[in-house]
XYZ file of C-alpha atoms in Angstrom:
709
model
C 88.867 127.496 98.893
C 89.530 124.016 97.492
C 87.743 122.451 94.536
C 88.301 118.688 95.007
C 86.868 117.891 91.564
C 89.468 119.878 89.616
C 92.190 119.613 92.258
C 92.452 123.401 92.447
C 92.625 125.955 95.211
C 91.205 129.458 94.789
C 92.379 132.493 96.736
C 91.855 136.240 96.559
C 94.854 138.532 96.914
C 95.150 142.274 97.463
C 98.046 143.558 95.331
C 99.702 146.961 95.092
C 101.289 146.704 91.631
C 100.757 148.314 89.186
C 98.081 149.803 91.441
C 96.068 148.617 94.439
C 93.597 145.982 93.259
C 92.168 142.529 93.944
C 92.903 139.376 91.942
C 91.479 135.877 92.018
C 94.144 133.177 91.637
C 93.619 129.518 90.810
C 96.451 127.126 91.674
C 96.755 123.407 90.922
C 97.209 121.585 94.220
C 99.353 118.738 92.873
C 102.292 120.881 91.770
C 101.517 124.493 92.736
C 101.166 125.596 89.115
C 99.245 128.857 88.763
C 96.400 128.166 86.322
C 95.166 131.735 86.054
C 94.812 135.065 87.817
C 92.030 137.541 87.147
C 91.796 141.152 88.190
C 88.248 142.030 89.229
C 88.295 145.401 90.992
C 85.647 147.684 89.417
C 85.970 151.445 89.609
C 83.138 151.640 92.159
C 84.999 149.399 94.644
C 87.801 151.117 96.515
C 90.215 148.306 97.463
C 91.742 150.390 100.237
C 88.463 150.503 102.186
C 86.623 147.404 100.918
C 88.041 144.331 102.632
C 87.844 140.717 101.472
C 87.752 138.439 104.530
C 84.715 136.217 104.023
C 85.088 132.635 102.861
C 84.631 132.052 99.126
C 81.895 129.808 97.723
C 82.073 127.522 94.672
C 78.905 126.807 92.672
C 77.418 127.119 89.212
C 80.861 127.171 87.598
C 81.700 130.322 89.526
C 83.667 131.463 92.548
C 81.571 133.806 94.665
C 83.628 136.413 96.516
C 82.097 138.559 99.304
C 83.377 141.974 100.396
C 82.834 144.182 103.422
C 84.619 146.949 105.260
C 87.727 147.066 107.365
C 88.280 147.240 111.099
C 86.669 150.388 112.465
C 84.329 150.876 109.473
C 86.831 153.284 107.956
C 86.173 155.015 104.649
C 83.535 154.294 102.030
C 82.632 150.625 101.563
C 79.680 148.402 100.692
C 78.677 144.789 100.708
C 79.696 143.294 97.361
C 79.523 139.799 95.912
C 81.317 138.870 92.683
C 80.603 135.708 90.679
C 83.871 134.959 88.868
C 84.035 132.091 86.305
C 86.215 129.240 87.576
C 88.120 129.188 84.289
C 88.754 132.914 84.220
C 87.324 135.422 81.758
C 83.698 135.885 80.803
C 80.979 138.035 82.343
C 81.132 138.625 86.101
C 77.771 139.153 87.820
C 77.859 141.333 90.930
C 75.632 142.298 93.845
C 75.987 145.503 95.854
C 73.997 145.802 99.057
C 73.098 149.487 99.349
C 73.564 153.007 98.159
C 74.381 153.938 101.746
C 77.822 153.435 103.210
C 78.413 150.058 104.874
C 76.255 146.911 104.946
C 79.310 144.781 104.255
C 79.396 141.006 103.947
C 82.522 140.807 106.053
C 82.186 137.776 108.311
C 84.799 135.064 108.002
C 81.960 132.530 107.672
C 81.335 133.863 104.184
C 78.559 132.640 101.903
C 76.325 129.566 101.770
C 74.931 127.740 98.718
C 71.758 125.631 98.543
C 71.033 122.627 96.331
C 69.683 124.851 93.562
C 72.833 126.945 93.428
C 71.309 129.946 95.168
C 73.700 132.105 97.185
C 73.111 133.248 100.766
C 74.978 135.958 102.650
C 74.405 138.160 105.671
C 75.128 141.888 105.740
C 76.240 144.046 108.622
C 75.485 147.584 109.686
C 75.261 150.590 107.412
C 75.368 154.270 108.321
C 71.609 154.340 107.895
C 70.025 154.680 111.360
C 66.472 155.529 112.336
C 64.737 157.096 110.636
C 65.734 155.931 107.112
C 64.470 153.658 104.356
C 65.464 149.999 104.434
C 68.794 149.506 102.590
C 69.500 145.746 102.879
C 71.780 146.208 105.843
C 71.407 143.735 108.756
C 69.884 141.239 106.309
C 70.072 137.604 105.318
C 70.080 137.751 101.509
C 69.090 135.070 99.009
C 70.546 135.612 95.540
C 70.253 133.702 92.280
C 73.294 132.049 90.651
C 73.654 135.253 88.601
C 73.371 137.311 91.805
C 69.904 138.664 91.318
C 68.033 139.277 94.584
C 65.452 136.532 95.212
C 64.454 137.120 98.836
C 65.682 138.481 102.151
C 64.995 138.731 105.887
C 65.891 141.588 108.214
C 64.955 141.772 111.904
C 62.318 144.276 112.898
C 64.978 146.225 114.814
C 67.419 146.391 111.892
C 67.923 150.164 112.203
C 68.644 149.829 115.934
C 71.223 147.166 115.108
C 72.792 149.639 112.680
C 72.959 152.311 115.338
C 74.546 149.926 117.869
C 77.000 148.366 115.394
C 75.389 145.056 116.410
C 75.772 143.408 113.010
C 73.461 140.559 112.154
C 76.258 139.660 109.745
C 78.788 138.936 112.480
C 78.326 135.315 111.396
C 77.366 133.771 108.096
C 74.059 131.988 107.418
C 73.809 128.248 108.191
C 71.518 126.182 105.953
C 69.507 123.548 107.831
C 67.204 120.766 106.763
C 63.554 121.423 105.886
C 64.482 124.674 104.064
C 65.458 126.524 107.216
C 68.265 129.030 107.711
C 69.922 129.687 111.083
C 71.390 133.133 111.663
C 72.885 134.604 114.850
C 74.067 138.202 115.210
C 76.593 140.100 117.298
C 73.969 140.724 120.005
C 73.422 136.969 120.463
C 69.906 136.902 118.999
C 69.324 134.044 116.571
C 66.700 133.495 113.883
C 65.215 130.523 112.056
C 64.207 131.663 108.572
C 62.119 129.841 105.967
C 64.292 129.834 102.855
C 61.248 129.560 100.578
C 59.570 132.623 102.109
C 62.043 134.633 104.111
C 59.550 137.298 105.159
C 61.517 140.436 104.343
C 61.496 142.759 107.380
C 60.422 140.650 110.334
C 61.877 138.091 112.684
C 61.602 135.029 110.468
C 59.880 131.822 111.499
C 61.346 131.890 115.013
C 63.804 133.958 117.053
C 65.382 133.749 120.487
C 68.611 134.501 122.276
C 71.328 131.908 121.517
C 74.303 133.236 123.521
C 72.894 133.418 127.051
C 75.857 135.177 128.638
C 76.398 137.926 126.070
C 74.385 140.668 124.376
C 77.338 142.572 122.897
C 79.965 141.041 120.596
C 78.308 137.698 121.295
C 79.163 135.619 118.203
C 81.501 135.780 115.212
C 82.371 133.632 112.219
C 80.001 130.794 111.439
C 78.024 128.030 113.117
C 78.239 124.261 112.503
C 75.283 121.896 111.991
C 75.197 118.111 112.427
C 71.582 117.485 111.403
C 70.200 117.872 114.922
C 72.060 120.675 116.606
C 73.618 123.942 115.605
C 76.872 124.749 117.403
C 77.057 128.508 117.815
C 80.421 130.320 118.209
C 79.404 132.383 121.219
C 82.462 134.323 122.215
C 82.664 132.852 125.737
C 82.173 129.252 124.620
C 80.398 127.077 122.090
C 76.615 126.983 122.607
C 74.811 123.844 121.407
C 71.324 124.634 120.135
C 68.839 121.820 119.452
C 66.768 122.570 116.361
C 63.142 121.618 115.803
C 62.761 121.808 112.040
C 59.139 120.609 111.990
C 57.784 123.428 114.130
C 60.629 125.899 113.740
C 62.165 126.578 117.121
C 65.326 125.875 119.075
C 66.398 125.234 122.651
C 69.758 125.651 124.330
C 71.373 122.257 125.053
C 74.784 122.935 126.597
C 77.515 125.550 126.869
C 81.105 124.577 126.138
C 84.245 125.366 128.135
C 84.866 129.005 128.923
C 87.168 130.677 126.402
C 88.579 134.113 125.816
C 87.310 133.962 122.248
C 85.561 130.877 120.895
C 86.423 130.247 117.252
C 83.892 129.082 114.644
C 83.400 125.309 115.120
C 83.275 122.311 112.805
C 81.851 118.834 113.334
C 84.254 116.040 112.360
C 85.075 112.514 113.482
C 82.239 112.541 116.007
C 83.350 115.676 117.873
C 82.749 119.409 117.793
C 86.070 121.169 117.225
C 86.820 124.770 118.097
C 89.914 126.913 118.555
C 90.536 129.084 121.585
C 92.930 131.687 120.103
C 94.889 131.833 123.346
C 96.396 128.485 122.406
C 94.066 125.464 122.679
C 92.243 123.219 120.230
C 89.177 121.586 121.812
C 87.291 118.490 120.699
C 83.903 118.501 122.484
C 81.378 115.734 123.001
C 78.435 116.778 120.769
C 75.907 115.444 123.291
C 77.279 117.001 126.464
C 79.920 119.571 125.535
C 82.488 117.782 127.674
C 86.108 118.150 126.590
C 87.051 114.878 124.896
C 90.261 116.012 123.200
C 92.465 119.045 123.652
C 95.828 120.103 122.304
C 98.084 123.085 122.704
C 98.494 125.004 119.443
C 100.547 127.961 120.659
C 98.073 130.625 119.550
C 95.840 131.547 116.613
C 94.094 134.535 115.068
C 90.530 135.311 116.061
C 87.826 133.858 113.791
C 90.205 130.944 113.039
C 88.399 127.739 112.103
C 89.879 124.230 112.122
C 89.558 121.967 109.092
C 89.221 118.187 108.880
C 90.614 115.760 106.311
C 91.928 112.209 106.343
C 91.360 111.718 110.057
C 93.314 114.884 110.840
C 92.256 118.167 112.382
C 94.214 120.967 110.717
C 94.791 124.261 112.497
C 96.245 127.562 111.312
C 98.212 128.428 114.437
C 99.839 131.801 113.952
C 102.434 131.319 111.225
C 102.270 127.518 111.391
C 99.968 124.829 110.065
C 99.489 122.134 112.683
C 97.810 118.757 112.307
C 96.292 116.598 115.037
C 94.682 113.195 114.862
C 90.993 113.407 115.525
C 90.923 110.180 117.574
C 93.491 108.024 119.415
C 95.301 106.165 116.649
C 98.355 103.959 116.228
C 101.153 105.702 114.337
C 103.728 103.513 112.621
C 107.261 104.849 112.459
C 109.456 102.736 110.181
C 113.150 103.586 110.056
C 114.964 103.633 107.753
C 112.587 103.806 104.778
C 115.068 102.359 102.288
C 117.914 99.848 102.409
C 120.612 99.532 99.762
C 122.706 96.367 99.969
C 125.154 97.442 97.294
C 127.031 94.708 95.443
C 126.552 91.070 96.392
C 127.899 88.033 94.504
C 125.124 85.833 93.074
C 124.434 82.754 95.164
C 125.577 84.379 98.413
C 123.716 86.154 101.213
C 124.530 89.612 102.484
C 124.989 90.698 106.052
C 121.639 91.711 107.566
C 120.403 95.277 107.709
C 117.870 96.285 110.358
C 114.581 98.143 110.102
C 112.934 99.333 113.328
C 109.147 99.518 113.722
C 107.915 101.849 116.474
C 104.386 102.691 117.573
C 104.442 106.486 117.934
C 100.692 106.727 118.402
C 98.240 106.697 121.286
C 96.493 103.378 120.531
C 97.757 99.810 120.092
C 99.452 99.012 116.786
C 98.577 95.619 115.325
C 100.980 94.159 112.745
C 99.204 91.471 110.750
C 102.011 90.579 108.331
C 105.641 91.298 107.447
C 106.790 90.267 103.968
C 109.632 90.841 101.516
C 109.720 90.547 97.748
C 112.273 89.563 95.123
C 115.684 88.326 96.365
C 115.228 89.724 99.872
C 114.360 87.858 103.067
C 113.505 88.895 106.610
C 113.455 87.704 110.178
C 112.112 89.829 113.008
C 111.951 90.287 116.753
C 108.297 91.356 116.749
C 105.769 89.383 118.820
C 104.067 86.465 117.049
C 101.658 87.649 114.355
C 99.320 89.344 114.724
C 101.863 91.346 116.700
C 100.599 94.049 119.027
C 102.840 96.984 119.915
C 101.559 99.209 122.695
C 102.226 102.948 122.361
C 105.973 103.572 122.509
C 106.966 99.936 121.845
C 109.330 98.837 119.056
C 110.527 95.706 117.298
C 113.179 95.019 114.671
C 113.205 93.434 111.213
C 116.481 92.021 109.825
C 116.620 91.990 106.025
C 119.151 90.100 103.894
C 119.864 90.117 100.164
C 120.527 86.882 98.219
C 120.793 87.661 94.499
C 120.295 84.785 92.099
C 121.912 86.479 89.119
C 123.690 89.567 87.862
C 122.132 93.016 87.698
C 120.152 95.483 89.744
C 117.465 94.061 92.020
C 114.699 96.000 93.736
C 112.161 94.804 96.238
C 109.940 95.884 99.085
C 109.639 95.149 102.771
C 105.922 95.452 103.516
C 104.563 95.879 107.043
C 100.808 95.365 107.037
C 99.339 97.081 110.085
C 96.473 99.200 111.344
C 98.580 102.328 111.714
C 97.656 105.529 109.938
C 98.751 105.321 106.309
C 99.369 101.559 106.394
C 100.580 99.297 104.969
C 104.073 100.708 105.430
C 106.908 99.876 103.095
C 110.677 100.020 102.940
C 112.325 100.209 99.525
C 114.989 97.518 99.093
C 117.743 97.556 96.500
C 120.909 95.708 95.702
C 122.944 94.483 92.802
C 123.899 90.975 91.941
C 127.523 91.488 91.026
C 130.988 90.122 91.513
C 132.154 93.698 92.031
C 132.822 94.980 95.531
C 131.469 98.482 94.999
C 133.487 101.670 95.116
C 135.781 102.572 98.021
C 137.729 105.798 98.385
C 141.373 106.602 99.139
C 142.621 110.090 99.918
C 144.369 111.862 97.051
C 144.456 115.132 95.142
C 144.901 113.942 91.584
C 145.036 116.137 88.486
C 144.973 113.221 86.061
C 143.444 109.843 85.550
C 145.200 107.089 87.500
C 147.367 104.308 86.065
C 147.804 100.865 87.606
C 150.121 97.899 87.161
C 150.616 94.554 88.881
C 153.402 91.987 88.882
C 151.531 89.325 90.852
C 149.054 88.338 93.535
C 148.349 90.999 96.174
C 150.467 93.632 94.404
C 149.015 96.795 92.898
C 150.915 99.958 91.995
C 148.857 103.073 91.279
C 150.224 106.281 89.758
C 148.728 109.737 89.144
C 149.790 113.288 88.472
C 149.636 115.600 91.482
C 148.841 119.285 91.844
C 152.507 120.119 91.085
C 152.553 117.971 87.891
C 154.893 115.484 89.567
C 154.255 111.736 89.572
C 152.751 110.229 92.728
C 152.738 106.547 93.622
C 150.832 104.402 96.101
C 150.911 100.630 96.316
C 149.079 97.701 97.817
C 150.759 94.577 99.210
C 147.980 93.579 101.585
C 147.570 97.139 102.829
C 147.690 100.471 101.055
C 150.748 102.697 101.578
C 150.959 106.464 101.685
C 151.596 108.333 98.440
C 155.251 108.925 97.530
C 156.453 111.658 95.153
C 158.556 110.959 92.061
C 159.879 114.211 90.519
C 158.430 114.987 87.095
C 156.785 117.728 85.031
C 153.995 115.842 83.317
C 151.326 117.160 80.954
C 149.276 113.970 80.830
C 148.127 111.067 82.892
C 150.798 108.394 83.371
C 150.659 104.815 82.134
C 152.363 101.841 83.806
C 153.113 98.171 83.223
C 155.009 95.409 85.062
C 156.663 92.623 83.071
C 158.461 91.008 85.998
C 158.839 90.845 89.762
C 159.726 94.270 91.218
C 159.828 95.801 87.706
C 157.541 98.716 86.841
C 157.809 100.920 83.752
C 156.032 104.299 83.799
C 155.501 106.661 80.859
C 154.030 110.172 80.539
C 153.943 113.100 78.157
C 156.283 115.973 78.960
C 156.025 119.724 78.493
C 157.392 119.371 74.943
C 154.830 116.665 74.000
C 157.592 114.057 73.891
C 157.385 110.683 75.639
C 159.207 110.288 78.961
C 160.047 106.992 80.628
C 161.144 105.949 84.102
C 161.288 102.540 85.726
C 162.171 100.678 88.891
C 163.726 97.251 89.369
C 163.459 97.088 93.152
C 159.719 97.339 93.689
C 159.542 101.168 93.632
C 162.232 101.826 96.238
C 164.366 103.686 93.675
C 163.561 105.044 90.234
C 165.747 105.537 87.172
C 165.886 109.142 85.997
C 163.424 110.048 83.274
C 164.585 109.411 79.714
C 163.171 111.278 76.725
C 161.813 109.435 73.695
C 161.161 111.900 70.841
C 157.490 112.294 69.933
C 154.758 114.855 69.230
C 151.880 113.451 71.239
C 148.397 114.903 71.701
C 147.301 112.335 74.266
C 148.477 110.453 77.277
C 150.448 107.319 76.336
C 149.420 103.714 76.943
C 151.793 100.789 77.413
C 151.509 97.012 77.242
C 153.963 94.139 77.667
C 153.738 90.453 76.768
C 157.065 89.456 78.296
C 160.461 90.313 79.712
C 161.901 93.484 78.194
C 158.995 93.892 75.769
C 157.272 97.274 75.885
C 154.785 98.640 73.339
C 153.780 102.295 73.795
C 150.872 103.959 71.973
C 149.807 107.600 71.671
C 147.694 109.852 69.509
C 149.543 112.051 67.051
C 148.887 115.552 65.777
C 146.674 114.069 63.034
C 144.560 112.068 65.552
C 146.018 108.825 64.221
C 147.424 106.105 66.482
C 151.207 105.883 66.775
C 153.291 103.094 68.277
C 156.860 102.708 69.429
C 158.303 99.583 70.994
C 161.329 97.926 72.463
C 162.161 94.257 72.768
C 164.892 94.731 75.369
C 163.603 97.624 77.451
C 166.357 99.896 76.166
C 166.444 100.322 72.390
C 163.348 101.954 70.935
C 162.021 101.596 67.406
C 160.853 104.646 65.484
C 157.190 105.568 65.776
C 154.871 103.566 63.522
C 151.664 105.237 62.258
C 148.495 103.143 62.585
C 145.646 104.909 60.777
C 142.786 106.093 62.977
C 140.675 109.123 63.896
C 140.795 109.025 67.669
C 139.090 111.372 70.123
C 140.701 109.923 73.254
C 143.836 108.486 74.743
C 144.495 104.915 73.586
C 144.456 101.868 75.871
C 146.509 98.727 75.279
C 147.022 95.352 76.922
C 148.904 92.121 76.321
C 148.537 88.803 78.087
C 151.826 87.381 79.327
C 153.429 85.167 76.692
C 150.718 85.846 74.109
C 152.775 87.791 71.551
C 149.561 89.782 71.056
C 148.450 93.365 71.631
C 144.887 94.671 71.838
C 144.495 98.443 71.445
C 141.308 100.424 72.102
C 140.269 104.049 71.539
C 137.191 106.222 71.271
C 136.192 107.282 67.771
C 134.654 110.507 66.518
C 131.181 108.999 67.103
C 132.013 108.307 70.793
C 131.935 104.575 70.088
C 134.667 102.148 71.160
C 137.052 100.836 68.502
C 139.607 98.016 68.827
C 142.589 96.823 66.817
C 144.626 93.653 67.337
C 148.251 92.752 66.625
C 150.031 89.432 66.842
C 153.429 88.346 65.624
C 151.920 85.948 63.086
C 149.267 88.100 61.387
C 150.457 91.620 62.143
C 147.896 94.383 62.564
C 144.212 93.709 61.885
C 141.653 96.340 60.843
C 139.835 98.502 63.370
C 136.585 96.973 64.675
C 133.714 99.102 65.989
C 132.378 97.812 69.338
C 129.715 100.501 69.942
C 128.890 102.370 73.111
C 128.557 106.084 73.883
C 131.756 106.869 75.754
C 132.418 110.008 77.779
C 136.074 109.085 78.388
C 138.976 107.198 76.959
C 138.821 103.443 77.531
C 140.891 101.333 79.909
C 141.724 97.678 79.325
C 143.219 94.765 81.237
C 143.549 91.015 80.824
C 143.999 88.117 83.232
C 145.002 85.634 80.548
C 144.943 84.679 76.894
C 141.599 85.553 75.223
C 140.250 87.466 78.262
C 139.743 91.177 77.671
C 138.055 93.628 80.062
C 137.372 97.146 78.798
C 136.117 100.048 80.934
C 134.970 103.585 80.164
C 132.755 106.310 81.536
C 129.259 106.655 80.158
C 127.527 109.950 79.499
C 126.178 109.751 83.082
C 129.801 109.594 84.364
C 129.288 106.103 85.758
C 131.788 103.364 84.899
C 130.771 100.767 82.305
C 132.355 97.356 81.667
C 132.585 95.404 78.389
C 134.325 92.026 78.257
C 135.245 89.137 75.996
C 136.306 85.577 76.814
C 137.308 84.602 73.279
C 139.901 87.198 72.372
C 137.407 89.742 71.080
C 135.470 87.503 68.710
C 132.338 88.123 70.782
C 131.621 90.633 73.521
C 129.302 90.813 76.501
C 127.317 94.063 76.423
C 128.185 97.029 78.623
C 127.466 96.532 82.350
C 126.944 99.656 84.456
C 129.054 99.798 87.625
C 127.494 102.984 89.042
C 129.693 105.616 90.657
C 130.351 109.235 89.703
C 133.756 109.638 88.090
C 135.835 112.501 86.763
C 138.538 110.743 84.735
C 139.343 107.851 82.467
C 139.450 104.626 84.516
C 142.440 102.291 84.927
C 142.383 98.530 85.476
C 144.712 95.629 86.238
C 144.370 91.878 86.873
C 146.813 89.952 89.062
C 145.083 86.571 88.617
C 142.228 84.833 86.840
C 138.890 86.116 88.159
C 140.403 89.264 89.703
C 140.168 92.835 88.368
C 140.989 96.028 90.227
C 139.428 99.119 88.699
C 140.481 102.657 89.641
C 139.173 106.098 88.821
C 139.323 109.653 90.041
C 136.215 110.719 91.917
C 134.540 114.131 91.714
C 136.612 115.226 94.741
C 139.874 114.192 92.984
C 140.389 111.283 95.373
C 141.205 107.764 94.175
C 138.278 105.330 93.930
C 138.671 101.539 93.715
C 136.241 98.783 92.712
C 137.280 95.109 92.809
C 135.910 92.187 90.811
C 136.166 88.651 92.206
C 134.244 86.142 90.155
C 134.152 83.815 87.179
């Protein structure tokens, strides 16, 4: 049972731990959170023989729970009603029908509640047959909110009904206007009862037969009322009964389609709905009983009742919940429901992406407007607005992205139409950026990559492989397959090119010393590794400002920065200690001809630090540049005073920090998205060009290219 005010659903469960008992559970509909459970099985109620099948009722701050017997009237049972507080806890009023066995309130139709909060239920047969004293079996009962007996009505032949197992309580009571109650029993006899004076033992204000074709097992569940007629669930088909509430009486109006077992009906969306458990949902004309709608449901349990909400008819069909539209409606299918345009340079327009609109319904779909927001635009192939799509028809919408600046952009494609759930929207996203977005190249890297360039359209990328050897791929207009260079590395490599066809590569060896190899023929052949004594705790980094000049940096055992260098590519100076407290590999760069080095590292606070050297002023002090780095930095330059620094953020996306005045001022970190698993590497072959590389979560090589101002 649903409480729409609190957004809760109540249900009763029969549990077998720690013993067999009943519990009431309250669950929040929005997220499924269980708000409370309450055990409520008294010692006098045997849960193995007392069954809870009847619908619950919500009133007076309580959930009213009816009980009856089980199939075959097995064991000792009675008709019980419990009034459980909706918040759990507190006193629980109860009603028990009889001291005799039976008289259960078992029907699936459950209880009814009037405007004063009084509770109505109908009992079935007891084991009391003629002659015996009246025991509230075969009775329509009126109870107070605290479940005190206020009034009742039992047919004159109540004891005969007991003897024949012809329960009056095969259906629940239906409250009508003018204080009348409609009740039909298993023998098909129906009663109109005055709720203000029910008459006790007697036949109420009026009685007659309501299921003309049946006198045994005639009706089960509950009837439906639309203010004029009661729709009775006679087992062989719905019977419409016209009610006269002024002079209490009724007349049969029509009989619905023949069924093997007519389920309890509802009235919704102008039709009378009932389930034939063999596999059909019927929507009947309330005036004539003609079949207006029908749908195959595959099968349902007996006593199953449809429900209506939001223009839908909901059916419990075996183990499935099925939903059907109550009337012919247009159904708008929009595909896809989101478009991501990725990176697009500001001031340009992307290639179009297409959204398809299809009418999946059974009535015409009218599209009154198609709009986009933000930096997105659309054209479409739909008919002129208002566009009408007949059932099954489609049209297309082409969306483009034209960013006006840098940064993430979101927008919406809105299709205003008369389809169910309209208007319909498509989420649009893109990023104004001079970056291309990430692309992937096959690899199986065990280190961060390194990259160098000696000129336009040349990139050389290096990484350590699964066997700790050095692997090399290069780009000269197309990417080439990885080649293996023998090595036994314990760190990521670093690389630099100071001239055409010249590449110098460095890595840490098994003994923590620095090892160096190079090529002078564009990577066709490599000089054998040479050892440069060191005691490194990081991967090295190398920069070069001109021919033969190489400056190599590494972290020492004391976490300080150390530097060695050569001016001729052959003779190395002893390591120089540059005070620091680094928690990452260093990164260094030099613009050609600048006689300057910029070195970067992550500090103990995860921030980025930089230090600058030039041949005039020597080394400057460390400068804190901020950030919250999850990796070592990478740095590149495309000319004097241009510095581009990259690092992973705590979300493992790549971030970019840059300066156009040699580090005097910096543009704040820009997020480049992605999901990385190593320190990045970057290189610039010309002004306005950066190629950024990283290892992806699958150990492949990822590339992102910048082309802009």
